[in-house]
Coordinates of N, CA and C and ligand atoms in Angstrom, one line a residue:
X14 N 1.0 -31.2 -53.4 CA 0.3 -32.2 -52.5 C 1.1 -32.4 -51.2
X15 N 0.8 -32.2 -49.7 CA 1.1 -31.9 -48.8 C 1.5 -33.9 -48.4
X16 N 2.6 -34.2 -48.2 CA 3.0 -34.9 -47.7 C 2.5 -35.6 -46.6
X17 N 2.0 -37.0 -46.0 CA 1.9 -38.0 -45.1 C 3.1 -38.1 -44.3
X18 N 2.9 -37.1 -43.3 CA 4.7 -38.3 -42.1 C 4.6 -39.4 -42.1
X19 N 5.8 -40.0 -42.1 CA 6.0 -41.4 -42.1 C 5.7 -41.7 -40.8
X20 N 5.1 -42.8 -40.6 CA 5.0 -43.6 -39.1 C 6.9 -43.8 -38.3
X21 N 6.4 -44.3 -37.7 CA 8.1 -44.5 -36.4 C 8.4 -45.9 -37.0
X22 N 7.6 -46.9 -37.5 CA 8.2 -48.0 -38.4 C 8.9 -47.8 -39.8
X23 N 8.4 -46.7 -40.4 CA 9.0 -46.3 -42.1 C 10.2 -45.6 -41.8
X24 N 10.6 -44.8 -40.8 CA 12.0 -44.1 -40.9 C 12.8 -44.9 -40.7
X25 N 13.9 -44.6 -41.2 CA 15.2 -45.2 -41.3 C 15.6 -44.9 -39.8
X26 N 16.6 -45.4 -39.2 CA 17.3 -45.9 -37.6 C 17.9 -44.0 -37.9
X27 N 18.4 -43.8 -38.8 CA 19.1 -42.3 -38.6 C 17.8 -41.6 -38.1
X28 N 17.0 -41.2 -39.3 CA 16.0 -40.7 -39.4 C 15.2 -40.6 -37.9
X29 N 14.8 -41.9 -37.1 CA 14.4 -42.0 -35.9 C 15.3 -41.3 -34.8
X30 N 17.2 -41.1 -35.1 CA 17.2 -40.6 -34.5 C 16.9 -39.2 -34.1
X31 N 17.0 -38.4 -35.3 CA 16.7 -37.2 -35.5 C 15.8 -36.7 -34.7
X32 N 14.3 -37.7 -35.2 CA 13.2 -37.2 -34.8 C 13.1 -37.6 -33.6
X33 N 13.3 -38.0 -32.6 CA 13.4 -38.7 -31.2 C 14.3 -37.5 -30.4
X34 N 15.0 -36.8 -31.3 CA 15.8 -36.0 -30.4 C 16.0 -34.5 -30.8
X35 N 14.5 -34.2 -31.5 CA 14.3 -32.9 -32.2 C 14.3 -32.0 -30.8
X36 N 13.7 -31.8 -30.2 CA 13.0 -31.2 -28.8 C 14.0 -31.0 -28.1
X37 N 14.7 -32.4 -27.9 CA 15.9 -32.0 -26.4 C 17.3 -31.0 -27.3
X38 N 17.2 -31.7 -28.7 CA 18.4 -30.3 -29.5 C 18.1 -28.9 -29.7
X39 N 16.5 -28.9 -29.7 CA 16.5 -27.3 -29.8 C 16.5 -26.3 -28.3
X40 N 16.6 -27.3 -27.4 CA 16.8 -26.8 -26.5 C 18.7 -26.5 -25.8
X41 N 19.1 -27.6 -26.3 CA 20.1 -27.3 -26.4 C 20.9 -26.2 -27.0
X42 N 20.3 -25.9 -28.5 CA 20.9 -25.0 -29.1 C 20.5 -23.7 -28.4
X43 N 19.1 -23.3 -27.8 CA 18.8 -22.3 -27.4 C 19.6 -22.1 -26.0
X44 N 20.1 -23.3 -25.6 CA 20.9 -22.9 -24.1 C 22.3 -22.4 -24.2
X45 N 22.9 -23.1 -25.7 CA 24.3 -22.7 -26.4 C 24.1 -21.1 -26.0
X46 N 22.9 -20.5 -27.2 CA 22.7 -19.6 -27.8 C 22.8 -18.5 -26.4
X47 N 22.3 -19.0 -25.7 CA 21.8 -18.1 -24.3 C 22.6 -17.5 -23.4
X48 N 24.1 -19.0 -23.3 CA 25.1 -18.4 -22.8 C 26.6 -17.5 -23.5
X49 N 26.0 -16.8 -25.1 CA 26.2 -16.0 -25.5 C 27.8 -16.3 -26.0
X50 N 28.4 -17.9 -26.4 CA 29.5 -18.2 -26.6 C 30.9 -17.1 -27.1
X51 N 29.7 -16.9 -28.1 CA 31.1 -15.8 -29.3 C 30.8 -14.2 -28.8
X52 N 31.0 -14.3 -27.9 CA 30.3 -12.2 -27.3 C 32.0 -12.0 -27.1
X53 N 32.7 -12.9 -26.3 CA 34.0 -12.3 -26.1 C 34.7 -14.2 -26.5
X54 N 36.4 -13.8 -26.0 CA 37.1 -14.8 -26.1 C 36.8 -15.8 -24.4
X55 N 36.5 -15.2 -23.5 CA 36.6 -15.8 -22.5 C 35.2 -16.8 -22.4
X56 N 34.1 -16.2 -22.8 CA 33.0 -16.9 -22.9 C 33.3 -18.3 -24.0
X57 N 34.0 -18.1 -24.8 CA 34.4 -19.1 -26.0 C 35.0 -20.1 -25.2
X58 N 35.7 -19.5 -24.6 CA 36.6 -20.3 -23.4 C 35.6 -21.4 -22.6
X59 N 34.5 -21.2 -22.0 CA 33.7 -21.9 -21.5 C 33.3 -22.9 -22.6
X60 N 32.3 -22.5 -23.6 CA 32.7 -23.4 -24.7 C 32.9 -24.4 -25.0
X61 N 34.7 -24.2 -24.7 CA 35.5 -25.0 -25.1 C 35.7 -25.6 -23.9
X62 N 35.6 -25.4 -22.6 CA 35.7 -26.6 -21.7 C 34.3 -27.4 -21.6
X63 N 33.6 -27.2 -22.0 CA 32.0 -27.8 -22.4 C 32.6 -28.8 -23.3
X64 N 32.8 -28.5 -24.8 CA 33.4 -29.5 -25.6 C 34.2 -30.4 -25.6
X65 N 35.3 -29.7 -24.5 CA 36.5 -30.4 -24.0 C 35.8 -32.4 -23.1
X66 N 34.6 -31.8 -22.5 CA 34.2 -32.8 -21.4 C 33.3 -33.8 -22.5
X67 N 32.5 -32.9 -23.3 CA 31.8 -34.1 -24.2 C 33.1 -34.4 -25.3
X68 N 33.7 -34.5 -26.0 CA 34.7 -35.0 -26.9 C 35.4 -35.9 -26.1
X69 N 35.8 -35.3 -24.6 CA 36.7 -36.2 -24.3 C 35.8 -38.0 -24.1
X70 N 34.8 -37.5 -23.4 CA 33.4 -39.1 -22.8 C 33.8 -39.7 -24.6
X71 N 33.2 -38.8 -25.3 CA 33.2 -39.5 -26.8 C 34.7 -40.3 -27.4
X72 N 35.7 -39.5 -27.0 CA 36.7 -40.6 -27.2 C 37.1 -41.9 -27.4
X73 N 36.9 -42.8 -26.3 CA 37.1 -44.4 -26.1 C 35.8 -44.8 -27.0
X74 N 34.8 -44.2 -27.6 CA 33.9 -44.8 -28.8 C 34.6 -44.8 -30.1
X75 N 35.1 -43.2 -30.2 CA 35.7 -43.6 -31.6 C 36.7 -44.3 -31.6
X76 N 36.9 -45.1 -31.1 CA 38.9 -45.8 -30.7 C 37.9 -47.3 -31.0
X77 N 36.8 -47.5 -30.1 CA 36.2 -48.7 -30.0 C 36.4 -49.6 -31.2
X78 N 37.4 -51.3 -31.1 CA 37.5 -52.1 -32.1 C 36.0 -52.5 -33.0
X79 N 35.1 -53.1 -32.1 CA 34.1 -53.6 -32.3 C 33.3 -52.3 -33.3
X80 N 33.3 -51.2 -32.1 CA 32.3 -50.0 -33.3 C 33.1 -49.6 -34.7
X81 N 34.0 -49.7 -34.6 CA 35.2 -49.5 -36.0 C 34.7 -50.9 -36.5
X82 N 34.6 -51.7 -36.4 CA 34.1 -53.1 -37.4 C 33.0 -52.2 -37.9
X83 N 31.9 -51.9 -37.1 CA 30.3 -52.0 -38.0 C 30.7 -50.7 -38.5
X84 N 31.5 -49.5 -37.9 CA 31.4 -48.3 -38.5 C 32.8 -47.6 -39.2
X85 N 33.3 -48.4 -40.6 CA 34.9 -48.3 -40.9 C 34.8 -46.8 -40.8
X86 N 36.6 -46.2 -40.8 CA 37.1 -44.7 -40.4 C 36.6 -44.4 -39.0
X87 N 35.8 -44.9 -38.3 CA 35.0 -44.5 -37.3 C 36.5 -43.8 -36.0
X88 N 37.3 -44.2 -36.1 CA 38.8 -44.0 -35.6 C 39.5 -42.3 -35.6
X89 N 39.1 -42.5 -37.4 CA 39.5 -40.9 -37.8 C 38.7 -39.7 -37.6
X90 N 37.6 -40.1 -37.3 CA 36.5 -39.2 -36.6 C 36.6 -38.5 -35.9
X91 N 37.0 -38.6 -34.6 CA 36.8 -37.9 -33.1 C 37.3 -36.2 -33.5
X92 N 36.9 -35.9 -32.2 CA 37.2 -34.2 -32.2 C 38.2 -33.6 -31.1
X93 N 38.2 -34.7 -30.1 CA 38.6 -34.7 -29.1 C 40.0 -33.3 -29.0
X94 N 40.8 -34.1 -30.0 CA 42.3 -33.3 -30.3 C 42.7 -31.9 -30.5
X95 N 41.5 -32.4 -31.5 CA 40.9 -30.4 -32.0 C 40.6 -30.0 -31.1
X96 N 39.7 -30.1 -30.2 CA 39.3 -29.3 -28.6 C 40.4 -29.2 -28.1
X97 N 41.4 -29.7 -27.8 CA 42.2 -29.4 -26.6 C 43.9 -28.3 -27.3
X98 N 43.4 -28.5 -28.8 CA 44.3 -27.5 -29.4 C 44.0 -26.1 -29.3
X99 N 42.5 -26.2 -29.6 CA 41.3 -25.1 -29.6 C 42.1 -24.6 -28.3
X100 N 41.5 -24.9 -27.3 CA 42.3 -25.1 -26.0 C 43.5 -24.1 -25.5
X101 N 44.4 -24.8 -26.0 CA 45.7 -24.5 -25.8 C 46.1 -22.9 -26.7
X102 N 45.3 -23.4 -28.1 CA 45.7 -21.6 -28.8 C 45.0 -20.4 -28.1
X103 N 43.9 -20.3 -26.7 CA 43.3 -19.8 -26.1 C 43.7 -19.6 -24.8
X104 N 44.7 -20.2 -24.8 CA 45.5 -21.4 -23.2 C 44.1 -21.2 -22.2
X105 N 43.0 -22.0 -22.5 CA 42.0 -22.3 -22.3 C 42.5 -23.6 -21.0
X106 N 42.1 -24.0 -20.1 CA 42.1 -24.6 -19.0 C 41.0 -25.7 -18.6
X107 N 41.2 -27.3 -18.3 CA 40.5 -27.8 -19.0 C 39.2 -27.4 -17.2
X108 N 37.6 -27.6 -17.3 CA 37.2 -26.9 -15.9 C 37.2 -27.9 -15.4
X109 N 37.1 -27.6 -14.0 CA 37.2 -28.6 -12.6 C 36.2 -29.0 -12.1
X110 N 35.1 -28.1 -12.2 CA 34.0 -28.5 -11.3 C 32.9 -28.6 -12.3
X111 N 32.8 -30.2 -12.9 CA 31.9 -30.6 -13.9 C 31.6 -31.8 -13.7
X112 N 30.2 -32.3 -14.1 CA 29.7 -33.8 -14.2 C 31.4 -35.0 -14.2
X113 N 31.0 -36.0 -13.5 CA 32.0 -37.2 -13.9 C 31.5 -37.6 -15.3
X114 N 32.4 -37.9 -16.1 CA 32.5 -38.5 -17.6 C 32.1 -39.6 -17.7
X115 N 30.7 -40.2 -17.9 CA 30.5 -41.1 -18.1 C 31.3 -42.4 -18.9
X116 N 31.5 -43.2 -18.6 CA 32.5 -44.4 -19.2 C 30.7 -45.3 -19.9
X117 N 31.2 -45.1 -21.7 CA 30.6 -45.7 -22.1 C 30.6 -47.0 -23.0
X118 N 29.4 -47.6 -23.9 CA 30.3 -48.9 -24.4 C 28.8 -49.5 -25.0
X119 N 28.6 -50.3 -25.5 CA 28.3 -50.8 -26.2 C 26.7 -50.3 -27.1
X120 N 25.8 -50.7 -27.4 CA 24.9 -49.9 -28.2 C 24.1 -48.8 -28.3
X121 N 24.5 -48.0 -26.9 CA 23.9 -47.1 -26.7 C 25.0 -46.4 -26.9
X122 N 26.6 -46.3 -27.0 CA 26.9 -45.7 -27.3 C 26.7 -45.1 -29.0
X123 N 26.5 -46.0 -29.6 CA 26.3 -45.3 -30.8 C 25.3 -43.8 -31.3
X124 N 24.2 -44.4 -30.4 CA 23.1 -42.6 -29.6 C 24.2 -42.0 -29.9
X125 N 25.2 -41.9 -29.0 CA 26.7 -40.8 -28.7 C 27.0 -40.7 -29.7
X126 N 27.8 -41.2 -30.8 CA 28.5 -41.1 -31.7 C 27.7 -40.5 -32.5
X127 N 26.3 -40.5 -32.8 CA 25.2 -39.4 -33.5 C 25.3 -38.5 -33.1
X128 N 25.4 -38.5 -31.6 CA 25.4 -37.1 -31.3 C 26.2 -36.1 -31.7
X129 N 27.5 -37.0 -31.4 CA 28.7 -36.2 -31.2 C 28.9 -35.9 -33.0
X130 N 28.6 -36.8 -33.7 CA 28.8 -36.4 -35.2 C 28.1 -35.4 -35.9
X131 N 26.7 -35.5 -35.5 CA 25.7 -34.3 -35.8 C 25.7 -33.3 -35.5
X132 N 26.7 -33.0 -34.1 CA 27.2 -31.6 -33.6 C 27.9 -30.8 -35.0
X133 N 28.5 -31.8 -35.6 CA 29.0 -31.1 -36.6 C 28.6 -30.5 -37.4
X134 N 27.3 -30.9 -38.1 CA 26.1 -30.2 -39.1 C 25.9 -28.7 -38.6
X135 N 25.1 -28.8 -37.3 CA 25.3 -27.2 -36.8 C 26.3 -26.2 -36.2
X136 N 27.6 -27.4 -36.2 CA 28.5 -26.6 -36.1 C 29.3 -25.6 -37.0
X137 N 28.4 -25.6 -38.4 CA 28.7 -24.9 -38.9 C 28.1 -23.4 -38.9
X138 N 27.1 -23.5 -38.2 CA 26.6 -22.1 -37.9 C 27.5 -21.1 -36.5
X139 N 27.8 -22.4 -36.0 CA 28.6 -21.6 -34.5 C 30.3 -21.4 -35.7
X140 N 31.2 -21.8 -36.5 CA 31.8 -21.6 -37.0 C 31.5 -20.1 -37.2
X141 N 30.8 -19.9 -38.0 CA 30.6 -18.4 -38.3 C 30.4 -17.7 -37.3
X142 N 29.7 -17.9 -36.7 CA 30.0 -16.6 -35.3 C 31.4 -16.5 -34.7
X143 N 31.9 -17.7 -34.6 CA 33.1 -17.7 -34.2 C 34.1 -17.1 -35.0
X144 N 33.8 -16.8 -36.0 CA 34.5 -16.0 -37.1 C 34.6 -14.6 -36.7
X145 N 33.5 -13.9 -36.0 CA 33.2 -12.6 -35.6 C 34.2 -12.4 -34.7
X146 N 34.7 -13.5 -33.4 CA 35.6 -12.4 -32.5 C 37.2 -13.4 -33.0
X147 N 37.2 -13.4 -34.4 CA 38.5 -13.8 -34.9 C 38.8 -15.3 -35.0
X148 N 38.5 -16.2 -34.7 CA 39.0 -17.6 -34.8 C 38.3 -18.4 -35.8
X149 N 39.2 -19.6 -36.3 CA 39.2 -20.1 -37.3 C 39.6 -21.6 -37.8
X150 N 39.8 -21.7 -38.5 CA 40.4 -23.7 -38.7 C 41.3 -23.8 -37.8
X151 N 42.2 -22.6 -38.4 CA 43.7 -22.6 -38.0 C 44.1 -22.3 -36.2
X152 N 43.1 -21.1 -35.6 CA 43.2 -21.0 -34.3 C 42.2 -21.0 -33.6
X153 N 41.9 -21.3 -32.5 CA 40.7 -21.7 -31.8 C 39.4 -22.3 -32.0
X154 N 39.4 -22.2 -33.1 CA 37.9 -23.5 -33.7 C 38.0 -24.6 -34.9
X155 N 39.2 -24.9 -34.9 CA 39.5 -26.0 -35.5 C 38.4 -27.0 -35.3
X156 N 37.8 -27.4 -33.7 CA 36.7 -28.3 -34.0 C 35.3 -28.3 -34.2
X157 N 35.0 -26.7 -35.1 CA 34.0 -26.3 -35.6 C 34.2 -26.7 -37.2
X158 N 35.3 -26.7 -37.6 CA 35.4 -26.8 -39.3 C 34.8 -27.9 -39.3
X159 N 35.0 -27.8 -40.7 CA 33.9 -28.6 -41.7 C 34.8 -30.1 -42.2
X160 N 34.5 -31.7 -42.0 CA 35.1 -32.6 -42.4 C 35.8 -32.3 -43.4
X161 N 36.9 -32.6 -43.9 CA 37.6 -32.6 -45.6 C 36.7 -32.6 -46.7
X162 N 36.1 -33.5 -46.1 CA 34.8 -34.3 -47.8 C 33.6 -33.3 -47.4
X163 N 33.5 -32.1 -46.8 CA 32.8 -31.3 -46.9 C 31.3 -32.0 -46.3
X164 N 30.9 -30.8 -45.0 CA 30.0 -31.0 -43.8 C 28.8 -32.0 -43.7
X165 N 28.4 -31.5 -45.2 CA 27.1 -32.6 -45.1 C 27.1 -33.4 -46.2
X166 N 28.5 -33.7 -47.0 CA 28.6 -35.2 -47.7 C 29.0 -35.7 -46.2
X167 N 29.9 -35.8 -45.7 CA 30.4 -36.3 -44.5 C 29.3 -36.8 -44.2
X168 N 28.1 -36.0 -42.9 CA 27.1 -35.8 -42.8 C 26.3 -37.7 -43.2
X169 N 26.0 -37.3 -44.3 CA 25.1 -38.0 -45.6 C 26.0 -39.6 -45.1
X170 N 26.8 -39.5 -45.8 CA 27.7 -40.8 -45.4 C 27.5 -41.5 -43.9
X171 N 27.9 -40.7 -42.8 CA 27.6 -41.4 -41.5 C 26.1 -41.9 -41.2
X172 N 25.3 -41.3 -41.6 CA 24.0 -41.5 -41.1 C 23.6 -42.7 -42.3
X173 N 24.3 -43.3 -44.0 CA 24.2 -44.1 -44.2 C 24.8 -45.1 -43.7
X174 N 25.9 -44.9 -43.2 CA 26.9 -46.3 -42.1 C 25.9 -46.9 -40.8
X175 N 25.3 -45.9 -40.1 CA 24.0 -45.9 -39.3 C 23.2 -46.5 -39.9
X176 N 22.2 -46.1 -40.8 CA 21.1 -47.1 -41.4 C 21.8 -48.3 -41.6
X177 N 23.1 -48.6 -42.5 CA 23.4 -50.5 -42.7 C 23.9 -51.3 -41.7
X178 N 23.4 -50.4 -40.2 CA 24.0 -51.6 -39.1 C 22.9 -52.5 -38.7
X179 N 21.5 -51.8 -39.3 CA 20.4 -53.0 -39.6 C 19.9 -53.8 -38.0
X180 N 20.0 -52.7 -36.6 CA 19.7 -53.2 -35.2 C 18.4 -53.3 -35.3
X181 N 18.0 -54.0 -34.8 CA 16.8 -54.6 -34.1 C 16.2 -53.8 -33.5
X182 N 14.9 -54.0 -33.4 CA 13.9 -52.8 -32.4 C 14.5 -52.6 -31.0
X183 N 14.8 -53.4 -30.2 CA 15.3 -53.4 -29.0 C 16.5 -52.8 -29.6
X184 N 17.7 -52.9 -30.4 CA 18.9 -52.4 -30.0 C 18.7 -51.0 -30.5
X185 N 17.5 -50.3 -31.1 CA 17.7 -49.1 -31.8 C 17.2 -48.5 -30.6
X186 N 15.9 -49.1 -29.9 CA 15.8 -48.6 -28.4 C 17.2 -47.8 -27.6
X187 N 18.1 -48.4 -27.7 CA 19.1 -48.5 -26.5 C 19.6 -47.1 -27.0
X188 N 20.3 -47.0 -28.6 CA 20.9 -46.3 -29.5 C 20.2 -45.0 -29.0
X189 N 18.6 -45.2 -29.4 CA 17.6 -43.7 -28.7 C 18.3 -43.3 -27.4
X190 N 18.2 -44.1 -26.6 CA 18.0 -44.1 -25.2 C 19.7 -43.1 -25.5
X191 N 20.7 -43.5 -25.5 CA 22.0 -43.2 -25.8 C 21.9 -42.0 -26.3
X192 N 21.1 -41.8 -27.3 CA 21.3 -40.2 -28.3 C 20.9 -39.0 -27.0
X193 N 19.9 -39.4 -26.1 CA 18.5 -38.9 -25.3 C 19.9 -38.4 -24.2
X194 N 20.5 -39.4 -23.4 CA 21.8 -39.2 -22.6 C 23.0 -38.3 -23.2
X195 N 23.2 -38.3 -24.8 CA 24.4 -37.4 -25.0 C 23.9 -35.9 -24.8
X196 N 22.7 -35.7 -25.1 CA 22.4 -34.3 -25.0 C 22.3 -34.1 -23.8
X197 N 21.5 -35.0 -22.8 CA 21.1 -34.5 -21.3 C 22.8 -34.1 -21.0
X198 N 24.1 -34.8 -20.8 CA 25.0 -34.8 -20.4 C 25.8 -33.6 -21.0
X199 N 25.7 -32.9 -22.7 CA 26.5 -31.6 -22.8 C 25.3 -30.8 -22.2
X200 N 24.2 -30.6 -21.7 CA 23.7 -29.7 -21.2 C 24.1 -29.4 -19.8
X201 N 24.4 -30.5 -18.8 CA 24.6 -30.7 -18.1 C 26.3 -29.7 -17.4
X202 N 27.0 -30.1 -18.3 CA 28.7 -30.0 -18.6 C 28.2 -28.2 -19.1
X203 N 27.7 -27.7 -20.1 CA 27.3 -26.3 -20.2 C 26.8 -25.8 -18.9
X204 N 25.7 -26.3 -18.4 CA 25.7 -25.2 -17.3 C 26.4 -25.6 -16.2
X205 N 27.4 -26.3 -16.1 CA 28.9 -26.7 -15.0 C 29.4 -25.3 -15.2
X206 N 30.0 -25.3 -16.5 CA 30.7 -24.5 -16.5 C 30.9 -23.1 -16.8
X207 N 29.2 -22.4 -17.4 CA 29.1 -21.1 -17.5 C 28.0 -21.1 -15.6
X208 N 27.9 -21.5 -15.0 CA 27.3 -21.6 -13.8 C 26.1 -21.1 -13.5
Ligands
LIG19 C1 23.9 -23.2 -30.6 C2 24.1 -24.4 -30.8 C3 23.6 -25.2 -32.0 C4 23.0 -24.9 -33.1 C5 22.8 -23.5 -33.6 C6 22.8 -26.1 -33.9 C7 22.2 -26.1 -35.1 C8 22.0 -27.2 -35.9 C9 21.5 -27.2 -37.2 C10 21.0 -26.0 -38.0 C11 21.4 -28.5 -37.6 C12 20.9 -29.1 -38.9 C13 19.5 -29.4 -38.7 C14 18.9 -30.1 -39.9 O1 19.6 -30.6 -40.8 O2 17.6 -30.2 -40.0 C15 21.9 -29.3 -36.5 C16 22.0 -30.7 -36.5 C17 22.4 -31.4 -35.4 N1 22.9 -31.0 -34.2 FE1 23.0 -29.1 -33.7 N2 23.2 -27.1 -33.1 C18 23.7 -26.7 -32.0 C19 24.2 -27.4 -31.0 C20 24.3 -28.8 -30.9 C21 24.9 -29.5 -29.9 C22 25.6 -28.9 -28.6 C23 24.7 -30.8 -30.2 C24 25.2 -32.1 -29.5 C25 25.7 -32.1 -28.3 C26 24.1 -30.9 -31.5 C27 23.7 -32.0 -32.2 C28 23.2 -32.1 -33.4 C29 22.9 -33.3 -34.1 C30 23.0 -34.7 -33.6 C31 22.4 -32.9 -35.4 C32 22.0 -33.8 -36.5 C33 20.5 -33.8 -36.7 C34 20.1 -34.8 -37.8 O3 20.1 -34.4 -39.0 O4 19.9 -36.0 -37.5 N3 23.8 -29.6 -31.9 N4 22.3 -28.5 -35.5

């Protein structure tokens, strides 16, 4: 029996984000895909100054006191570190001529924090290619692996931390609005720096 979609009142606050931000991610991914990341190491290299610019904006969220109240570990999250290791085992260079870093903060950053966390679900498909021109946990894509507690328990977990913050129609607005800005801004930072 062929299933009824749920209306935009029945999904859960994750769920809405997903679907709110199906369209701008698959174009994203096809933009990833386009500028051909894993073909050589230098192209990886762009990449990673792409990642470098979104992890770093994402930063001062995961540190955030208040977002660590509603979202505990939220601290041990970030990727930031991993990028600039990634980085360094590439002696990758962070780029110059890219978007200013938005300074962000209160409920729309959490949009961001979806973002930046759900990168990780399909970062397991860019793991594996990145497997092809040699790199791994250990060198240059450390911030492609997979959480400890494995990708999509991890995954499962955050997006239920999401559902029990229990926002209000206007604050889930903002959160949308937020998710809609993290993507426009790594697209933005991608074609900075592959030009
Ligand atoms: C070539 C690049 C990319 C590929 C191939 C890719 C692929 C995927 C795949 C297969 C999923 C799982 C979809 C599902 O469970 O239905 C996913 C989820 C996700 N990806 Fe990507 N992705 C890419 C880039 C990105 C980027 C750059 C971002 C953010 C800046 C991003 C953000 C997300 C988010 C937020 C989710 C979670 C969707 C959800 O379940 O709510 N992805 N991605």
């Amino acid at each position: 029996m062929e299933q009824t979609p749920k209306t935009t009142q029945e999904l859960t606050f994750s769920e809405r984000l997903k679907e709110s931000t199906r369209q701008t991610h698959d174009k994203v991914d096809e933009m990833v895909m386009s500028k051909e990341p894993f073909a050589n190491t230098d192209n990886y290299s762009k990449f990673l100054q792409a990642q470098h610019e979104f992890h770093e904006t994402l930063r001062p969220l995961y540190l955030d006191e208040l977002l660590n109240k509603h979202l505990p570990g939220l601290n041990e999250l970030g990727r930031a570190d991993n990028v600039i290791k990634d980085m360094k085992d590439l002696k990758a260079d962070p780029a110059t001529d890219v978007p200013a870093r938005p300074a962000l903060a209160g409920i729309e950053g959490i949009g961001w924090l979806y973002c930046g966390e759900g990168s990780n679900v399909g970062a397991a498909i860019l793991y594996r290619h990145a497997g092809k021109i040699e790199l791994n946990d250990e060198f240059g894509a450390s911030h492609l692996a997979a959480h400890s507690d494995g990708r999509m328990r991890h995954w499962r977990e955050f997006k239920a931390k999401l559902d029990a913050l229990e926002l209000s129609e206007d604050e889930q607005a903002q959160a949308l609005k937020g998710a809609q800005e993290a993507f426009a801004y790594f697209k933005s930072v991608l074609q900075a720096v592959y030009g």
